[in-house]
CSV table of N, CA and C in Angstrom, one decimal:
chain,number,residue,atom,x,y,z
A,1,MET,N,0.8,-1.2,0.0
A,1,MET,CA,0.0,0.0,0.0
A,1,MET,C,0.9,1.3,0.0
A,2,THR,N,2.1,1.1,-0.4
A,2,THR,CA,2.9,2.3,-0.6
A,2,THR,C,2.3,3.2,-1.7
A,3,PRO,N,2.1,4.5,-1.4
A,3,PRO,CA,1.4,5.3,-2.3
A,3,PRO,C,2.3,5.6,-3.5
A,4,PRO,N,1.8,5.5,-4.7
A,4,PRO,CA,2.5,6.0,-5.9
A,4,PRO,C,2.6,7.5,-5.9
A,5,THR,N,3.7,8.1,-6.1
A,5,THR,CA,3.8,9.6,-6.1
A,5,THR,C,3.9,10.0,-7.6
A,6,ARG,N,3.1,11.0,-7.9
A,6,ARG,CA,3.1,11.5,-9.3
A,6,ARG,C,3.9,12.8,-9.3
A,7,ARG,N,3.5,13.7,-8.4
A,7,ARG,CA,4.2,15.0,-8.4
A,7,ARG,C,4.1,15.5,-6.9
A,8,THR,N,5.2,16.1,-6.5
A,8,THR,CA,5.2,16.7,-5.2
A,8,THR,C,6.1,17.9,-5.2
A,9,TRP,N,6.1,18.6,-4.1
A,9,TRP,CA,6.9,19.8,-4.0
A,9,TRP,C,7.5,20.0,-2.6
A,10,SER,N,8.5,20.8,-2.5
A,10,SER,CA,9.0,21.2,-1.2
A,10,SER,C,9.7,22.5,-1.3
A,11,ARG,N,10.1,23.0,-0.2
A,11,ARG,CA,10.9,24.2,-0.2
A,11,ARG,C,12.3,23.9,-0.9
A,12,ARG,N,12.8,24.9,-1.5
A,12,ARG,CA,14.1,24.7,-2.2
A,12,ARG,C,15.1,24.3,-1.2
A,13,GLY,N,15.9,23.2,-1.6
A,13,GLY,CA,16.9,22.7,-0.7
A,13,GLY,C,16.5,21.6,0.2
A,14,HIS,N,15.2,21.3,0.3
A,14,HIS,CA,14.6,20.3,1.2
A,14,HIS,C,14.0,19.2,0.3
A,15,THR,N,14.5,18.0,0.5
A,15,THR,CA,14.0,16.8,-0.2
A,15,THR,C,12.6,16.5,0.3
A,16,PRO,N,11.6,16.4,-0.5
A,16,PRO,CA,10.3,16.0,-0.1
A,16,PRO,C,10.3,14.5,0.4
A,17,VAL,N,9.5,14.3,1.5
A,17,VAL,CA,9.5,13.0,2.1
A,17,VAL,C,8.0,12.6,2.3
A,18,VAL,N,7.6,11.4,1.7
A,18,VAL,CA,6.2,11.0,1.9
A,18,VAL,C,6.3,9.9,3.0
A,19,THR,N,5.6,10.2,4.1
A,19,THR,CA,5.5,9.3,5.2
A,19,THR,C,4.5,8.3,5.0
A,20,VAL,N,4.8,7.0,5.2
A,20,VAL,CA,3.9,5.9,5.1
A,20,VAL,C,3.9,5.2,6.4
A,21,ARG,N,2.7,4.8,6.9
A,21,ARG,CA,2.6,4.2,8.2
A,21,ARG,C,3.3,2.8,8.3
A,22,GLY,N,3.3,2.1,7.3
A,22,GLY,CA,3.9,0.8,7.3
A,22,GLY,C,3.4,-0.1,6.2
A,23,ARG,N,4.0,-1.2,5.9
A,23,ARG,CA,3.6,-2.0,4.8
A,23,ARG,C,2.7,-3.1,5.4
A,24,SER,N,1.6,-3.3,4.7
A,24,SER,CA,0.7,-4.4,5.1
A,24,SER,C,1.1,-5.7,4.3
A,25,GLN,N,0.9,-6.8,4.9
A,25,GLN,CA,1.2,-8.1,4.2
A,25,GLN,C,-0.1,-8.6,3.5
A,26,ARG,N,-1.2,-7.9,3.8
A,26,ARG,CA,-2.4,-8.3,3.1
A,26,ARG,C,-2.4,-7.9,1.7
A,27,ARG,N,-3.1,-8.6,0.8
A,27,ARG,CA,-2.9,-8.4,-0.6
A,27,ARG,C,-4.3,-8.3,-1.3
A,28,LEU,N,-4.4,-7.4,-2.3
A,28,LEU,CA,-5.5,-7.3,-3.1
A,28,LEU,C,-5.1,-7.6,-4.6
A,29,SER,N,-6.0,-8.3,-5.3
A,29,SER,CA,-5.8,-8.6,-6.7
A,29,SER,C,-7.0,-8.1,-7.5
A,30,ILE,N,-6.8,-7.7,-8.7
A,30,ILE,CA,-7.8,-7.3,-9.5
A,30,ILE,C,-7.6,-7.9,-10.9
A,31,ALA,N,-8.6,-8.6,-11.5
A,31,ALA,CA,-8.5,-9.1,-12.8
A,31,ALA,C,-9.5,-8.3,-13.7
A,32,ALA,N,-9.1,-7.9,-14.9
A,32,ALA,CA,-9.9,-7.1,-15.7
A,32,ALA,C,-9.8,-7.5,-17.1
A,33,LEU,N,-10.9,-7.2,-17.8
A,33,LEU,CA,-11.0,-7.5,-19.3
A,33,LEU,C,-11.5,-6.2,-19.9
A,34,THR,N,-10.8,-5.8,-21.0
A,34,THR,CA,-11.4,-4.7,-21.9
A,34,THR,C,-12.0,-5.4,-23.0
A,35,CYS,N,-13.3,-5.1,-23.3
A,35,CYS,CA,-14.0,-5.8,-24.3
A,35,CYS,C,-14.5,-4.9,-25.4
A,36,TYR,N,-14.4,-5.4,-26.6
A,36,TYR,CA,-14.9,-4.6,-27.8
A,36,TYR,C,-15.8,-5.5,-28.7
A,37,ARG,N,-16.8,-4.9,-29.1
A,37,ARG,CA,-17.7,-5.6,-30.0
A,37,ARG,C,-18.2,-4.6,-31.1
A,38,THR,N,-18.1,-4.9,-32.3
A,38,THR,CA,-18.4,-4.0,-33.4
A,38,THR,C,-19.9,-3.6,-33.2
A,39,GLY,N,-20.1,-2.3,-33.3
A,39,GLY,CA,-21.4,-1.7,-33.2
A,39,GLY,C,-21.9,-1.5,-31.8
A,40,HIS,N,-21.1,-1.8,-30.8
A,40,HIS,CA,-21.5,-1.7,-29.4
A,40,HIS,C,-20.4,-0.9,-28.7
A,41,ARG,N,-20.7,-0.4,-27.5
A,41,ARG,CA,-19.7,0.4,-26.8
A,41,ARG,C,-18.6,-0.5,-26.1
A,42,SER,N,-17.4,0.0,-26.0
A,42,SER,CA,-16.4,-0.8,-25.3
A,42,SER,C,-16.7,-1.0,-23.9
A,43,ARG,N,-16.2,-2.0,-23.3
A,43,ARG,CA,-16.6,-2.3,-21.9
A,43,ARG,C,-15.3,-2.7,-21.1
A,44,LEU,N,-15.4,-2.4,-19.8
A,44,LEU,CA,-14.4,-2.8,-18.9
A,44,LEU,C,-15.1,-3.7,-17.8
A,45,ILE,N,-14.6,-4.9,-17.7
A,45,ILE,CA,-15.2,-5.8,-16.7
A,45,ILE,C,-14.1,-6.2,-15.8
A,46,TYR,N,-14.3,-6.1,-14.5
A,46,TYR,CA,-13.3,-6.4,-13.5
A,46,TYR,C,-13.8,-7.1,-12.3
A,47,ARG,N,-13.0,-7.8,-11.6
A,47,ARG,CA,-13.3,-8.4,-10.4
A,47,ARG,C,-12.2,-8.2,-9.4
A,48,PRO,N,-12.4,-7.5,-8.3
A,48,PRO,CA,-11.4,-7.4,-7.2
A,48,PRO,C,-11.5,-8.6,-6.3
A,49,LYS,N,-10.4,-9.0,-5.7
A,49,LYS,CA,-10.4,-10.0,-4.7
A,49,LYS,C,-9.4,-9.7,-3.6
A,50,ARG,N,-9.9,-9.8,-2.4
A,50,ARG,CA,-9.1,-9.5,-1.2
A,50,ARG,C,-8.6,-10.8,-0.7
A,51,HIS,N,-7.3,-11.0,-0.5
A,51,HIS,CA,-6.7,-12.2,0.0
A,51,HIS,C,-6.5,-12.1,1.5
A,52,PRO,N,-6.5,-13.3,2.1
A,52,PRO,CA,-6.3,-13.3,3.6
A,52,PRO,C,-4.9,-12.9,3.9
A,53,ASP,N,-4.6,-12.8,5.2
A,53,ASP,CA,-3.3,-12.4,5.7
A,53,ASP,C,-2.3,-13.4,5.2
A,54,HIS,N,-1.0,-13.0,4.9
A,54,HIS,CA,0.0,-13.9,4.4
A,54,HIS,C,0.3,-15.0,5.3
A,55,ARG,N,0.1,-14.9,6.6
A,55,ARG,CA,0.4,-16.0,7.5
A,55,ARG,C,-0.5,-17.2,7.4
A,56,SER,N,-1.6,-17.0,6.8
A,56,SER,CA,-2.6,-18.1,6.7
A,56,SER,C,-2.2,-19.2,5.8
A,57,GLY,N,-1.2,-19.0,4.9
A,57,GLY,CA,-0.7,-20.0,4.0
A,57,GLY,C,-1.6,-20.2,2.8
A,58,GLN,N,-2.6,-19.4,2.6
A,58,GLN,CA,-3.5,-19.5,1.5
A,58,GLN,C,-2.9,-18.8,0.3
A,59,ARG,N,-3.5,-19.0,-0.9
A,59,ARG,CA,-3.1,-18.4,-2.1
A,59,ARG,C,-3.2,-16.9,-2.0
A,60,ARG,N,-2.3,-16.1,-2.6
A,60,ARG,CA,-2.3,-14.7,-2.5
A,60,ARG,C,-2.5,-14.1,-3.9
A,61,SER,N,-3.1,-14.8,-4.8
A,61,SER,CA,-3.4,-14.3,-6.1
A,61,SER,C,-4.6,-15.0,-6.7
A,62,PHE,N,-5.0,-14.6,-7.9
A,62,PHE,CA,-6.2,-15.2,-8.5
A,62,PHE,C,-5.9,-16.7,-8.8
A,63,ALA,N,-6.8,-17.6,-8.6
A,63,ALA,CA,-6.7,-19.0,-9.0
A,63,ALA,C,-7.3,-19.1,-10.3
A,64,TRP,N,-7.1,-20.3,-10.9
A,64,TRP,CA,-7.8,-20.5,-12.2
A,64,TRP,C,-9.3,-20.5,-12.1
A,65,THR,N,-9.8,-20.9,-11.0
A,65,THR,CA,-11.3,-20.8,-10.8
A,65,THR,C,-11.8,-19.4,-10.8
A,66,ASP,N,-11.0,-18.5,-10.3
A,66,ASP,CA,-11.4,-17.0,-10.3
A,66,ASP,C,-11.5,-16.5,-11.7
A,67,TYR,N,-10.5,-16.9,-12.6
A,67,TYR,CA,-10.5,-16.5,-14.0
A,67,TYR,C,-11.6,-17.2,-14.7
A,68,ARG,N,-11.9,-18.4,-14.4
A,68,ARG,CA,-13.0,-19.1,-15.0
A,68,ARG,C,-14.3,-18.4,-14.7
A,69,ASP,N,-14.5,-18.0,-13.5
A,69,ASP,CA,-15.8,-17.3,-13.1
A,69,ASP,C,-15.9,-15.9,-13.7
A,70,LEU,N,-14.7,-15.2,-13.9
A,70,LEU,CA,-14.7,-14.0,-14.6
A,70,LEU,C,-15.1,-14.1,-16.0
A,71,LEU,N,-14.6,-15.2,-16.7
A,71,LEU,CA,-15.0,-15.4,-18.1
A,71,LEU,C,-16.5,-15.7,-18.3
A,72,ILE,N,-17.0,-16.5,-17.4
A,72,ILE,CA,-18.4,-16.9,-17.4
A,72,ILE,C,-19.3,-15.6,-17.2
A,73,ALA,N,-18.9,-14.8,-16.2
A,73,ALA,CA,-19.6,-13.6,-16.0
A,73,ALA,C,-19.6,-12.6,-17.2
A,74,ALA,N,-18.4,-12.5,-17.8
A,74,ALA,CA,-18.3,-11.7,-19.0
A,74,ALA,C,-19.1,-12.2,-20.1
A,75,HIS,N,-19.2,-13.5,-20.3
A,75,HIS,CA,-20.0,-14.1,-21.3
A,75,HIS,C,-21.5,-13.8,-21.1
A,76,HIS,N,-21.9,-13.9,-19.9
A,76,HIS,CA,-23.3,-13.6,-19.5
A,76,HIS,C,-23.6,-12.1,-19.7
A,77,GLN,N,-22.7,-11.3,-19.2
A,77,GLN,CA,-22.9,-9.8,-19.3
A,77,GLN,C,-22.9,-9.3,-20.7
A,78,LEU,N,-22.0,-9.8,-21.6
A,78,LEU,CA,-21.9,-9.4,-23.0
A,78,LEU,C,-22.9,-10.1,-23.9
A,79,GLY,N,-23.3,-11.3,-23.5
A,79,GLY,CA,-24.3,-12.0,-24.3
A,79,GLY,C,-23.9,-12.4,-25.7
A,80,ALA,N,-22.6,-12.7,-25.8
A,80,ALA,CA,-22.0,-13.0,-27.1
A,80,ALA,C,-20.8,-13.9,-26.9
A,81,PRO,N,-20.4,-14.6,-27.9
A,81,PRO,CA,-19.1,-15.4,-27.8
A,81,PRO,C,-17.9,-14.5,-27.5
A,82,LEU,N,-16.9,-15.0,-26.9
A,82,LEU,CA,-15.7,-14.2,-26.6
A,82,LEU,C,-14.5,-14.7,-27.3
A,83,VAL,N,-13.7,-13.8,-27.8
A,83,VAL,CA,-12.4,-14.0,-28.3
A,83,VAL,C,-11.5,-13.3,-27.4
A,84,LEU,N,-10.7,-14.1,-26.6
A,84,LEU,CA,-9.9,-13.6,-25.5
A,84,LEU,C,-8.4,-13.5,-26.0
A,85,ILE,N,-7.8,-12.4,-25.8
A,85,ILE,CA,-6.4,-12.3,-26.1
A,85,ILE,C,-5.7,-12.0,-24.7
A,86,TRP,N,-4.9,-13.0,-24.3
A,86,TRP,CA,-4.4,-13.1,-23.0
A,86,TRP,C,-2.9,-13.0,-23.0
A,87,ASP,N,-2.3,-12.4,-21.9
A,87,ASP,CA,-0.9,-12.4,-21.7
A,87,ASP,C,-0.5,-13.8,-21.2
A,88,ASN,N,0.8,-14.0,-21.0
A,88,ASN,CA,1.3,-15.3,-20.6
A,88,ASN,C,1.5,-15.6,-19.2
A,89,LEU,N,0.6,-15.0,-18.4
A,89,LEU,CA,0.6,-15.3,-16.9
A,89,LEU,C,0.4,-16.8,-16.7
A,90,ASN,N,1.1,-17.3,-15.8
A,90,ASN,CA,1.2,-18.8,-15.6
A,90,ASN,C,-0.2,-19.3,-15.3
A,91,VAL,N,-1.1,-18.6,-14.6
A,91,VAL,CA,-2.4,-19.1,-14.3
A,91,VAL,C,-3.3,-19.2,-15.6
A,92,HIS,N,-3.0,-18.2,-16.5
A,92,HIS,CA,-3.8,-18.3,-17.8
A,92,HIS,C,-3.5,-19.5,-18.6
A,93,ARG,N,-2.3,-20.1,-18.3
A,93,ARG,CA,-1.9,-21.4,-19.0
A,93,ARG,C,-2.1,-22.6,-18.2
A,94,ASP,N,-2.8,-22.5,-17.1
A,94,ASP,CA,-3.1,-23.7,-16.2
A,94,ASP,C,-3.8,-24.7,-17.0
A,95,ALA,N,-3.5,-26.0,-16.8
A,95,ALA,CA,-4.1,-27.1,-17.5
A,95,ALA,C,-5.6,-27.2,-17.2
A,96,ARG,N,-6.0,-26.9,-16.0
A,96,ARG,CA,-7.5,-26.9,-15.7
A,96,ARG,C,-8.2,-25.8,-16.4
A,97,LEU,N,-7.6,-24.6,-16.4
A,97,LEU,CA,-8.3,-23.5,-17.1
A,97,LEU,C,-8.3,-23.8,-18.6
A,98,ARG,N,-7.3,-24.4,-19.2
A,98,ARG,CA,-7.3,-24.8,-20.6
A,98,ARG,C,-8.4,-25.8,-20.9
A,99,ALA,N,-8.5,-26.8,-20.0
A,99,ALA,CA,-9.6,-27.8,-20.2
A,99,ALA,C,-11.0,-27.1,-20.2
A,100,PHE,N,-11.2,-26.1,-19.3
A,100,PHE,CA,-12.4,-25.4,-19.3
A,100,PHE,C,-12.6,-24.6,-20.6
A,101,ILE,N,-11.6,-24.0,-21.0
A,101,ILE,CA,-11.7,-23.2,-22.3
A,101,ILE,C,-12.0,-24.1,-23.5
A,102,ASP,N,-11.3,-25.2,-23.5
A,102,ASP,CA,-11.5,-26.2,-24.6
A,102,ASP,C,-13.0,-26.7,-24.6
A,103,ALA,N,-13.6,-26.8,-23.5
A,103,ALA,CA,-14.9,-27.3,-23.4
A,103,ALA,C,-16.0,-26.3,-23.8
A,104,GLN,N,-15.7,-25.1,-23.9
A,104,GLN,CA,-16.7,-24.0,-24.2
A,104,GLN,C,-16.7,-23.7,-25.7
A,105,ASP,N,-17.8,-23.7,-26.3
A,105,ASP,CA,-17.9,-23.3,-27.7
A,105,ASP,C,-18.0,-21.8,-27.9
A,106,TRP,N,-18.2,-21.1,-26.9
A,106,TRP,CA,-18.4,-19.6,-26.9
A,106,TRP,C,-17.1,-18.9,-26.6
A,107,LEU,N,-16.0,-19.6,-26.4
A,107,LEU,CA,-14.8,-19.0,-26.0
A,107,LEU,C,-13.6,-19.5,-26.8
A,108,ARG,N,-12.9,-18.5,-27.3
A,108,ARG,CA,-11.7,-18.8,-28.1
A,108,ARG,C,-10.5,-17.9,-27.5
A,109,VAL,N,-9.4,-18.5,-27.3
A,109,VAL,CA,-8.3,-17.8,-26.6
A,109,VAL,C,-7.0,-17.8,-27.5
A,110,TYR,N,-6.4,-16.6,-27.6
A,110,TYR,CA,-5.1,-16.4,-28.2
A,110,TYR,C,-4.2,-15.8,-27.2
A,111,TYR,N,-2.9,-16.1,-27.3
A,111,TYR,CA,-2.0,-15.6,-26.3
A,111,TYR,C,-1.1,-14.6,-26.9
A,112,LEU,N,-0.8,-13.5,-26.2
A,112,LEU,CA,0.2,-12.5,-26.6
A,112,LEU,C,1.6,-13.1,-26.5
A,113,PRO,N,2.5,-12.5,-27.3
A,113,PRO,CA,3.9,-13.0,-27.1
A,113,PRO,C,4.4,-12.7,-25.7
A,114,PRO,N,5.4,-13.4,-25.3
A,114,PRO,CA,5.9,-13.1,-23.9
A,114,PRO,C,6.5,-11.7,-23.9
A,115,TYR,N,6.4,-11.1,-22.8
A,115,TYR,CA,7.0,-9.7,-22.5
A,115,TYR,C,6.5,-8.7,-23.5
A,116,ALA,N,5.2,-8.6,-23.7
A,116,ALA,CA,4.6,-7.7,-24.6
A,116,ALA,C,3.5,-6.9,-23.9
A,117,PRO,N,3.8,-6.2,-22.8
A,117,PRO,CA,2.7,-5.4,-22.1
A,117,PRO,C,2.1,-4.3,-23.0
A,118,ASP,N,2.9,-3.9,-24.0
A,118,ASP,CA,2.4,-2.8,-24.9
A,118,ASP,C,1.2,-3.3,-25.7
A,119,LEU,N,1.0,-4.6,-25.9
A,119,LEU,CA,-0.1,-5.1,-26.6
A,119,LEU,C,-1.3,-5.4,-25.8
A,120,ASN,N,-1.2,-5.3,-24.5
A,120,ASN,CA,-2.2,-5.6,-23.5
A,120,ASN,C,-3.0,-4.3,-23.1
A,121,PRO,N,-4.2,-4.1,-23.5
A,121,PRO,CA,-4.9,-2.9,-23.2
A,121,PRO,C,-5.2,-2.7,-21.7
A,122,VAL,N,-5.2,-3.8,-20.9
A,122,VAL,CA,-5.5,-3.7,-19.5
A,122,VAL,C,-4.3,-3.0,-18.8
A,123,GLU,N,-3.1,-3.2,-19.3
A,123,GLU,CA,-1.9,-2.5,-18.8
A,123,GLU,C,-2.1,-1.0,-18.8
A,124,SER,N,-2.7,-0.5,-19.9
A,124,SER,CA,-3.0,1.0,-20.0
A,124,SER,C,-4.0,1.4,-18.9
A,125,ILE,N,-5.0,0.5,-18.7
A,125,ILE,CA,-6.0,0.8,-17.6
A,125,ILE,C,-5.3,0.9,-16.3
A,126,TRP,N,-4.4,0.0,-16.0
A,126,TRP,CA,-3.7,0.0,-14.7
A,126,TRP,C,-2.9,1.3,-14.6
A,127,SER,N,-2.3,1.7,-15.7
A,127,SER,CA,-1.5,2.9,-15.7
A,127,SER,C,-2.3,4.1,-15.4
A,128,LEU,N,-3.5,4.2,-16.1
A,128,LEU,CA,-4.4,5.3,-15.8
A,128,LEU,C,-4.9,5.3,-14.4
A,129,LEU,N,-5.2,4.2,-13.9
A,129,LEU,CA,-5.8,4.1,-12.5
A,129,LEU,C,-4.7,4.5,-11.5
A,130,ARG,N,-3.5,4.1,-11.7
A,130,ARG,CA,-2.4,4.4,-10.8
A,130,ARG,C,-2.1,5.9,-10.8
A,131,ARG,N,-2.2,6.5,-12.0
A,131,ARG,CA,-1.8,7.9,-12.1
A,131,ARG,C,-3.0,8.8,-11.7
A,132,SER,N,-4.2,8.3,-11.6
A,132,SER,CA,-5.3,9.2,-11.3
A,132,SER,C,-5.8,9.0,-9.9
A,133,SER,N,-6.5,7.9,-9.6
A,133,SER,CA,-7.1,7.7,-8.3
A,133,SER,C,-6.1,7.3,-7.2
A,134,GLN,N,-5.0,6.8,-7.5
A,134,GLN,CA,-4.1,6.3,-6.5
A,134,GLN,C,-2.9,7.3,-6.2
A,135,ALA,N,-2.7,8.2,-7.1
A,135,ALA,CA,-1.5,9.1,-7.1
A,135,ALA,C,-1.6,10.0,-5.8
A,136,ASN,N,-0.4,10.1,-5.2
A,136,ASN,CA,-0.2,11.0,-4.0
A,136,ASN,C,-1.2,10.7,-2.9
A,137,ARG,N,-1.5,9.5,-2.6
A,137,ARG,CA,-2.4,9.1,-1.6
A,137,ARG,C,-1.9,8.0,-0.7
A,138,ALA,N,-2.1,8.2,0.6
A,138,ALA,CA,-1.7,7.1,1.5
A,138,ALA,C,-3.0,6.5,2.0
A,139,PHE,N,-3.1,5.1,1.9
A,139,PHE,CA,-4.3,4.4,2.3
A,139,PHE,C,-4.2,4.0,3.7
A,140,THR,N,-5.3,4.1,4.4
A,140,THR,CA,-5.2,3.8,5.9
A,140,THR,C,-5.3,2.3,6.1
A,141,ASP,N,-6.0,1.5,5.2
A,141,ASP,CA,-6.1,0.1,5.4
A,141,ASP,C,-6.5,-0.5,4.0
A,142,PRO,N,-6.5,-1.8,3.9
A,142,PRO,CA,-6.9,-2.5,2.7
A,142,PRO,C,-8.3,-2.1,2.2
A,143,ASP,N,-9.2,-1.9,3.1
A,143,ASP,CA,-10.6,-1.5,2.7
A,143,ASP,C,-10.6,-0.2,2.0
A,144,HIS,N,-9.8,0.8,2.6
A,144,HIS,CA,-9.7,2.1,2.0
A,144,HIS,C,-9.2,2.0,0.5
A,145,LEU,N,-8.1,1.2,0.4
A,145,LEU,CA,-7.5,1.0,-1.0
A,145,LEU,C,-8.5,0.3,-1.9
A,146,LEU,N,-9.2,-0.7,-1.4
A,146,LEU,CA,-10.2,-1.4,-2.3
A,146,LEU,C,-11.3,-0.4,-2.7
A,147,GLY,N,-11.8,0.4,-1.8
A,147,GLY,CA,-12.8,1.4,-2.1
A,147,GLY,C,-12.4,2.4,-3.2
A,148,VAL,N,-11.2,2.9,-3.1
A,148,VAL,CA,-10.6,3.8,-4.0
A,148,VAL,C,-10.5,3.1,-5.4
A,149,LEU,N,-10.0,1.9,-5.4
A,149,LEU,CA,-9.8,1.2,-6.7
A,149,LEU,C,-11.1,0.9,-7.3
A,150,ARG,N,-12.1,0.5,-6.6
A,150,ARG,CA,-13.4,0.3,-7.2
A,150,ARG,C,-14.0,1.6,-7.7
A,151,ARG,N,-13.9,2.6,-7.0
A,151,ARG,CA,-14.4,3.9,-7.5
A,151,ARG,C,-13.7,4.4,-8.8
A,152,GLY,N,-12.4,4.2,-8.8
A,152,GLY,CA,-11.6,4.6,-10.0
A,152,GLY,C,-12.0,3.7,-11.2
A,153,LEU,N,-12.1,2.4,-11.0
A,153,LEU,CA,-12.5,1.5,-12.1
A,153,LEU,C,-13.9,1.8,-12.5
A,154,ARG,N,-14.8,2.1,-11.6
A,154,ARG,CA,-16.2,2.4,-12.0
A,154,ARG,C,-16.2,3.7,-12.9
A,155,GLN,N,-15.4,4.7,-12.5
A,155,GLN,CA,-15.3,5.9,-13.3
A,155,GLN,C,-14.8,5.6,-14.7
A,156,LEU,N,-13.8,4.7,-14.8
A,156,LEU,CA,-13.3,4.3,-16.1
A,156,LEU,C,-14.3,3.6,-16.9
A,157,GLN,N,-15.2,2.8,-16.3
A,157,GLN,CA,-16.2,2.0,-17.0
A,157,GLN,C,-17.1,2.9,-17.8
A,158,TYR,N,-17.4,4.0,-17.3
A,158,TYR,CA,-18.3,4.9,-18.0
A,158,TYR,C,-17.7,5.9,-19.0
A,159,ARG,N,-16.4,5.7,-19.2
A,159,ARG,CA,-15.6,6.6,-20.1
A,159,ARG,C,-15.2,5.7,-21.3
A,160,ARG,N,-16.2,5.6,-22.2
A,160,ARG,CA,-15.9,4.7,-23.4
A,160,ARG,C,-14.7,5.1,-24.2
A,161,GLU,N,-14.5,6.5,-24.3
A,161,GLU,CA,-13.4,6.9,-25.1
A,161,GLU,C,-12.0,6.6,-24.5
A,162,VAL,N,-12.0,6.4,-23.2
A,162,VAL,CA,-10.8,6.0,-22.5
A,162,VAL,C,-10.5,4.6,-22.8
A,163,ILE,N,-11.5,3.7,-22.7
A,163,ILE,CA,-11.4,2.3,-23.0
A,163,ILE,C,-11.0,2.1,-24.5
A,164,ASP,N,-11.6,2.9,-25.4
A,164,ASP,CA,-11.3,2.8,-26.8
A,164,ASP,C,-9.8,3.2,-27.0
A,165,GLY,N,-9.4,4.2,-26.3
A,165,GLY,CA,-8.0,4.6,-26.4
A,165,GLY,C,-7.0,3.6,-25.9
A,166,CYS,N,-7.4,2.9,-24.8
A,166,CYS,CA,-6.5,1.8,-24.3
A,166,CYS,C,-6.5,0.6,-25.3
A,167,LEU,N,-7.6,0.4,-26.0
A,167,LEU,CA,-7.6,-0.7,-27.0
A,167,LEU,C,-6.8,-0.2,-28.2
A,168,ALA,N,-7.0,1.0,-28.7
A,168,ALA,CA,-6.3,1.5,-29.9
A,168,ALA,C,-4.8,1.6,-29.7
A,169,VAL,N,-4.3,2.0,-28.5
A,169,VAL,CA,-2.9,2.1,-28.3
A,169,VAL,C,-2.1,0.8,-28.5
A,170,THR,N,-2.8,-0.3,-28.4
A,170,THR,CA,-2.1,-1.6,-28.6
A,170,THR,C,-1.7,-1.8,-30.1
A,171,GLY,N,-2.4,-1.1,-31.0
A,171,GLY,CA,-2.2,-1.3,-32.4
A,171,GLY,C,-2.9,-2.5,-33.0
A,172,LEU,N,-3.7,-3.2,-32.2
A,172,LEU,CA,-4.4,-4.4,-32.7
A,172,LEU,C,-5.6,-3.9,-33.5
A,173,ASN,N,-5.9,-4.6,-34.5
A,173,ASN,CA,-7.0,-4.2,-35.4
A,173,ASN,C,-8.4,-4.5,-34.7
A,174,LEU,N,-9.2,-3.5,-34.6
A,174,LEU,CA,-10.5,-3.7,-33.8
A,174,LEU,C,-11.7,-3.9,-34.8
A,175,THR,N,-11.4,-4.2,-36.0
A,175,THR,CA,-12.5,-4.6,-36.9
A,175,THR,C,-12.6,-6.1,-37.0
A,176,THR,N,-13.8,-6.5,-37.3
A,176,THR,CA,-14.0,-8.0,-37.5
A,176,THR,C,-13.5,-8.4,-38.8
A,177,SER,N,-13.2,-9.7,-38.9
A,177,SER,CA,-12.7,-10.3,-40.1
A,177,SER,C,-13.8,-10.7,-41.0
A,178,ARG,N,-15.0,-10.8,-40.5
A,178,ARG,CA,-16.2,-11.2,-41.3
A,178,ARG,C,-16.6,-10.1,-42.3
A,179,LEU,N,-17.2,-10.4,-43.4
A,179,LEU,CA,-17.7,-9.5,-44.3
A,179,LEU,C,-18.9,-8.8,-43.7
A,180,GLN,N,-19.0,-7.5,-43.8
A,180,GLN,CA,-20.2,-6.8,-43.3
A,180,GLN,C,-21.3,-6.8,-44.3
A,181,ALA,N,-22.5,-7.0,-44.0
A,181,ALA,CA,-23.6,-6.8,-44.9
A,181,ALA,C,-23.8,-5.4,-45.4
A,182,ARG,N,-24.0,-5.2,-46.7
A,182,ARG,CA,-24.1,-3.8,-47.1
A,182,ARG,C,-25.5,-3.3,-47.2
């Protein structure tokens, strides 16, 4: 929960110091999808997850079942088949998740090349979120951080032009390969 600093100031000759109460070992994870469908508005679908304290020995990140549930929710919310372009996170390549994906006729997955964050539009979303709602802020506890993250993501959800920009900056073609009826 160390606050990201975007800009600060101090008197000339004095180095600015950002005081932080301490580091928490609790962890928050957020999985997000930026979605595009021809003729419809772009969407941002996300799921936050708060993990238990590190001493409990439980997993401190999203499991394959969490990603499965996110994909099912996105399919229901969008009401259409999904073509998913994923990075090479180890959980995305889990055998159980692959078996789930192979069993679905509404889901097709392509993987980005390794070390290509510039092709992932969600990385732009994280960058915007970090520079806007999280910048120059110290969070009192994980609930405070989670509330700010949800509020920031909700604001981004309603800004179609921002999501379109995050999709466009990847350079990926956003048109369908099917012939359009004239």
